[in-house]
mmCIF file with all atom_site columns, C-alpha atoms in Angstrom:
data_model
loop_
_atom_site.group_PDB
_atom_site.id
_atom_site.type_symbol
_atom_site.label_atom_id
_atom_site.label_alt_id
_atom_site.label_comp_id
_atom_site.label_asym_id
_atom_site.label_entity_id
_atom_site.label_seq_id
_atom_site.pdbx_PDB_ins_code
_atom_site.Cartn_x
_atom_site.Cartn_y
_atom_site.Cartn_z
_atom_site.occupancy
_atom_site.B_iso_or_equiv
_atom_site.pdbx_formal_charge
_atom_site.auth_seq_id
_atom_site.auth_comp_id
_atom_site.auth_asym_id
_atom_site.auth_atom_id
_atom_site.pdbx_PDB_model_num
ATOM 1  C CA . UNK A 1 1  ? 4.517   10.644  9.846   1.00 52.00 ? 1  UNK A CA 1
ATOM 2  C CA . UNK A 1 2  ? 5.998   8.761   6.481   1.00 57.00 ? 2  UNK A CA 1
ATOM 3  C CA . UNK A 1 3  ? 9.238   10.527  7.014   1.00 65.00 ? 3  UNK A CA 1
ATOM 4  C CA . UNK A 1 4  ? 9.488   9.024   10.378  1.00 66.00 ? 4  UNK A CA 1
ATOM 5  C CA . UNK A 1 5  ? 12.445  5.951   11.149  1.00 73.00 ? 5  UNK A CA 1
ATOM 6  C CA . UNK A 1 6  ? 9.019   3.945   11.311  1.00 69.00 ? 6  UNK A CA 1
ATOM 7  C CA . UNK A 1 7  ? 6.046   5.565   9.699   1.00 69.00 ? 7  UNK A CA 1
ATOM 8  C CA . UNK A 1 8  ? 2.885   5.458   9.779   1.00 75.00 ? 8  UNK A CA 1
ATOM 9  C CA . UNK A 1 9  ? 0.131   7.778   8.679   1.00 83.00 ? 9  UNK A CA 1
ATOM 10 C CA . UNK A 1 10 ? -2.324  9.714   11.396  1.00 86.00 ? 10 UNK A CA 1
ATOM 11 C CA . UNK A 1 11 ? -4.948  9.854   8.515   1.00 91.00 ? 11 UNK A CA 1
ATOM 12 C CA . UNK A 1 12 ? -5.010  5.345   8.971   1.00 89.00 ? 12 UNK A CA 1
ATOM 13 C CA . UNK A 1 13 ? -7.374  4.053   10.944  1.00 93.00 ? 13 UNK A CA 1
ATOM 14 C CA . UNK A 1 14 ? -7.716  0.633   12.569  1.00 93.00 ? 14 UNK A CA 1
ATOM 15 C CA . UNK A 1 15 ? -4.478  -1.944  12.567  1.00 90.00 ? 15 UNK A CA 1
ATOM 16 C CA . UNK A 1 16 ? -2.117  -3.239  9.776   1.00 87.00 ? 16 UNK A CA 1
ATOM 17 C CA . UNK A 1 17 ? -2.746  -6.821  8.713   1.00 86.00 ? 17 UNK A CA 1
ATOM 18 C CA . UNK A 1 18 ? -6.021  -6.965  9.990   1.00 90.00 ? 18 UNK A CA 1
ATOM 19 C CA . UNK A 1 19 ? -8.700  -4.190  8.492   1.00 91.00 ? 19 UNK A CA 1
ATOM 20 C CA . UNK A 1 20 ? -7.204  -0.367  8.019   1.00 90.00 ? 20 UNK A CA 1
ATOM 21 C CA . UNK A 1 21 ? -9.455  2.169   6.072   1.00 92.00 ? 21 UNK A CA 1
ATOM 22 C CA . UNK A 1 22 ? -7.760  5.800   5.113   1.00 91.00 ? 22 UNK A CA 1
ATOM 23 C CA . UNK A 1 23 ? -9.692  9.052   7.116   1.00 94.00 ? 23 UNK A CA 1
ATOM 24 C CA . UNK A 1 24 ? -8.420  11.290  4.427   1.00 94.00 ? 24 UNK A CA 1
ATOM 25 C CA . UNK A 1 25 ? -8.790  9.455   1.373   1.00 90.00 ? 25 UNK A CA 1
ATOM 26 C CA . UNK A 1 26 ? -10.692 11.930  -1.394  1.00 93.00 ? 26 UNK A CA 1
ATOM 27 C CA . UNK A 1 27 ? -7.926  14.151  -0.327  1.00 94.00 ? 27 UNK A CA 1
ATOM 28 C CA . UNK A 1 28 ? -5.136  12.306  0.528   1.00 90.00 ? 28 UNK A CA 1
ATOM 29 C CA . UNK A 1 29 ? -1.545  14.037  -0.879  1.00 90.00 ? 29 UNK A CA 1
ATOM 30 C CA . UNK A 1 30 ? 0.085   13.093  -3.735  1.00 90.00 ? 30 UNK A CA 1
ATOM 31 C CA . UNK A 1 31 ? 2.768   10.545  -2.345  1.00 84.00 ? 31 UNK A CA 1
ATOM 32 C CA . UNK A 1 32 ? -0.444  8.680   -1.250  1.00 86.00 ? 32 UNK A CA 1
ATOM 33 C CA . UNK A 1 33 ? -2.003  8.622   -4.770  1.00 88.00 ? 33 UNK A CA 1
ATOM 34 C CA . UNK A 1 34 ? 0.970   8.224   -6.671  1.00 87.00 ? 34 UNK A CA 1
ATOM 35 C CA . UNK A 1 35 ? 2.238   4.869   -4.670  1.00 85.00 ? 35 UNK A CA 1
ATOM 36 C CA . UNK A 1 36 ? 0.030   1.842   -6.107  1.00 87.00 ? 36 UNK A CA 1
ATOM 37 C CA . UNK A 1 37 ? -0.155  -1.480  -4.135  1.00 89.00 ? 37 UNK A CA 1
ATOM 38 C CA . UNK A 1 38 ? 1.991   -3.750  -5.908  1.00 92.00 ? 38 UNK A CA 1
ATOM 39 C CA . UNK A 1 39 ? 0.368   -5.730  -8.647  1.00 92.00 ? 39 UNK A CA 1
ATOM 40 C CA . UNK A 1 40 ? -2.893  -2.988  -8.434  1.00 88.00 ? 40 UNK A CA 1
ATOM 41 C CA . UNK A 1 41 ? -2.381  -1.919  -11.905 1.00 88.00 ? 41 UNK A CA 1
ATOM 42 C CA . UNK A 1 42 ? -0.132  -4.623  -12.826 1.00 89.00 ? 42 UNK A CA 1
ATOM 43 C CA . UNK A 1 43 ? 3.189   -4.010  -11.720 1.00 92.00 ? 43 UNK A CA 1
ATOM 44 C CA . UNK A 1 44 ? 5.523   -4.672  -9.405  1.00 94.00 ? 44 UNK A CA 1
ATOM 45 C CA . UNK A 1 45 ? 6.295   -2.430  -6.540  1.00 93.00 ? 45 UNK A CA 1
ATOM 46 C CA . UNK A 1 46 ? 9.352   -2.889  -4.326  1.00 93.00 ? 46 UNK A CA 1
ATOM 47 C CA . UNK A 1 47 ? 8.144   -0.023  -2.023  1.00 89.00 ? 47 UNK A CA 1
ATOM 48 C CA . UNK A 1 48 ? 4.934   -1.419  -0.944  1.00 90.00 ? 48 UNK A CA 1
ATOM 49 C CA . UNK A 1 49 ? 6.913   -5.034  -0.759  1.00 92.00 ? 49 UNK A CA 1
ATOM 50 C CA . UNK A 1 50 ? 9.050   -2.736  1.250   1.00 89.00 ? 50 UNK A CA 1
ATOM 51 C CA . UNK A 1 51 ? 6.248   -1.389  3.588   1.00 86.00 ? 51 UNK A CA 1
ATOM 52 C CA . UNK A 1 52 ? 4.419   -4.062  3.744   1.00 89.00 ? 52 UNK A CA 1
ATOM 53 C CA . UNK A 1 53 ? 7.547   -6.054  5.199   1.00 90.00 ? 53 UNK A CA 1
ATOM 54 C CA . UNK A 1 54 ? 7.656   -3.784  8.373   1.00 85.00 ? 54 UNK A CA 1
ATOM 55 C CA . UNK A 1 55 ? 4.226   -4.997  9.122   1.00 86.00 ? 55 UNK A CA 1
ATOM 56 C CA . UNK A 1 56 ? 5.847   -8.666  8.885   1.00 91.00 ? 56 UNK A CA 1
ATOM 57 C CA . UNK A 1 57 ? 3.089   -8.635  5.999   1.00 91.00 ? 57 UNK A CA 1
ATOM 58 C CA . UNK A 1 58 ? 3.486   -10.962 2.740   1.00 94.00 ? 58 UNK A CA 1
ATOM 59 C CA . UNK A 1 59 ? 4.147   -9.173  -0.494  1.00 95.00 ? 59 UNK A CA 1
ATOM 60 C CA . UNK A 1 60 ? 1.468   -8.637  -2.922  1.00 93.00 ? 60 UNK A CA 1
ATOM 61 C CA . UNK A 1 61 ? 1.219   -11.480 -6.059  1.00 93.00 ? 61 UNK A CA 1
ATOM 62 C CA . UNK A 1 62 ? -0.324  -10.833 -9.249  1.00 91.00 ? 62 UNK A CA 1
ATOM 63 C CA . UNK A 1 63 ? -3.683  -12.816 -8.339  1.00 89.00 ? 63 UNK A CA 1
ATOM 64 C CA . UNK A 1 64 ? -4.137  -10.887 -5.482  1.00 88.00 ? 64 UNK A CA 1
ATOM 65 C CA . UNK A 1 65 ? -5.838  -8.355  -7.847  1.00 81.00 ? 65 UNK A CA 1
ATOM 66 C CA . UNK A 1 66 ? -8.228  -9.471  -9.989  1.00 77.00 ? 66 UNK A CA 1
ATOM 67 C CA . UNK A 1 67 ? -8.250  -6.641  -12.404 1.00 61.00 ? 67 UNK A CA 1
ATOM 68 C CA . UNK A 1 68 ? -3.928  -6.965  -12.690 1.00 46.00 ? 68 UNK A CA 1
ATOM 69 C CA . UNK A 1 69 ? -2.915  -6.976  -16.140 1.00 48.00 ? 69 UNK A CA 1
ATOM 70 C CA . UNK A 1 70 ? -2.280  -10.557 -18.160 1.00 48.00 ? 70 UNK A CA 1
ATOM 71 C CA . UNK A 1 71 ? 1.242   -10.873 -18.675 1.00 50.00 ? 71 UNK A CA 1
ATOM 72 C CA . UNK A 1 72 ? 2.682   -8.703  -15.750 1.00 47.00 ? 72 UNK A CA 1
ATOM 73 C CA . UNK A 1 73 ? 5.734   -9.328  -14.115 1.00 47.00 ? 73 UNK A CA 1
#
């Protein structure tokens, strides 16, 4: 499903912007574990902005994680 015009994974269950949890997640494929939330580990990430965006979701800020790194951008 994420090369779909609008994608969304089978392996997601319940709905975007309220509560989703990931089926699949011990095993989930590499584009899933290399793609970090933006801010998770302290950087920016237009594609999750991106993503996010198509959900009519607000991007992720710094504070929304409070393990982010001091000093990220």
């Amino acid at each position: 499903g994420t090369d779909a015009r609008a994608p969304h994974c089978i392996a997601l269950d319940g709905v975007v912007g309220e509560h989703v949890s990931c089926r699949i997640y011990a095993a989930r494929p590499s584009p899933c574990r290399e793609l970090k939330a933006s801010y998770e580990d302290g950087t920016h990430s237009p594609q999750c902005d991106s993503a996010r965006a198509r959900y009519a979701l607000a991007p992720l800020r710094v504070g929304d994680w409070p393990s982010a790194s001091i000093g990220a951008t």
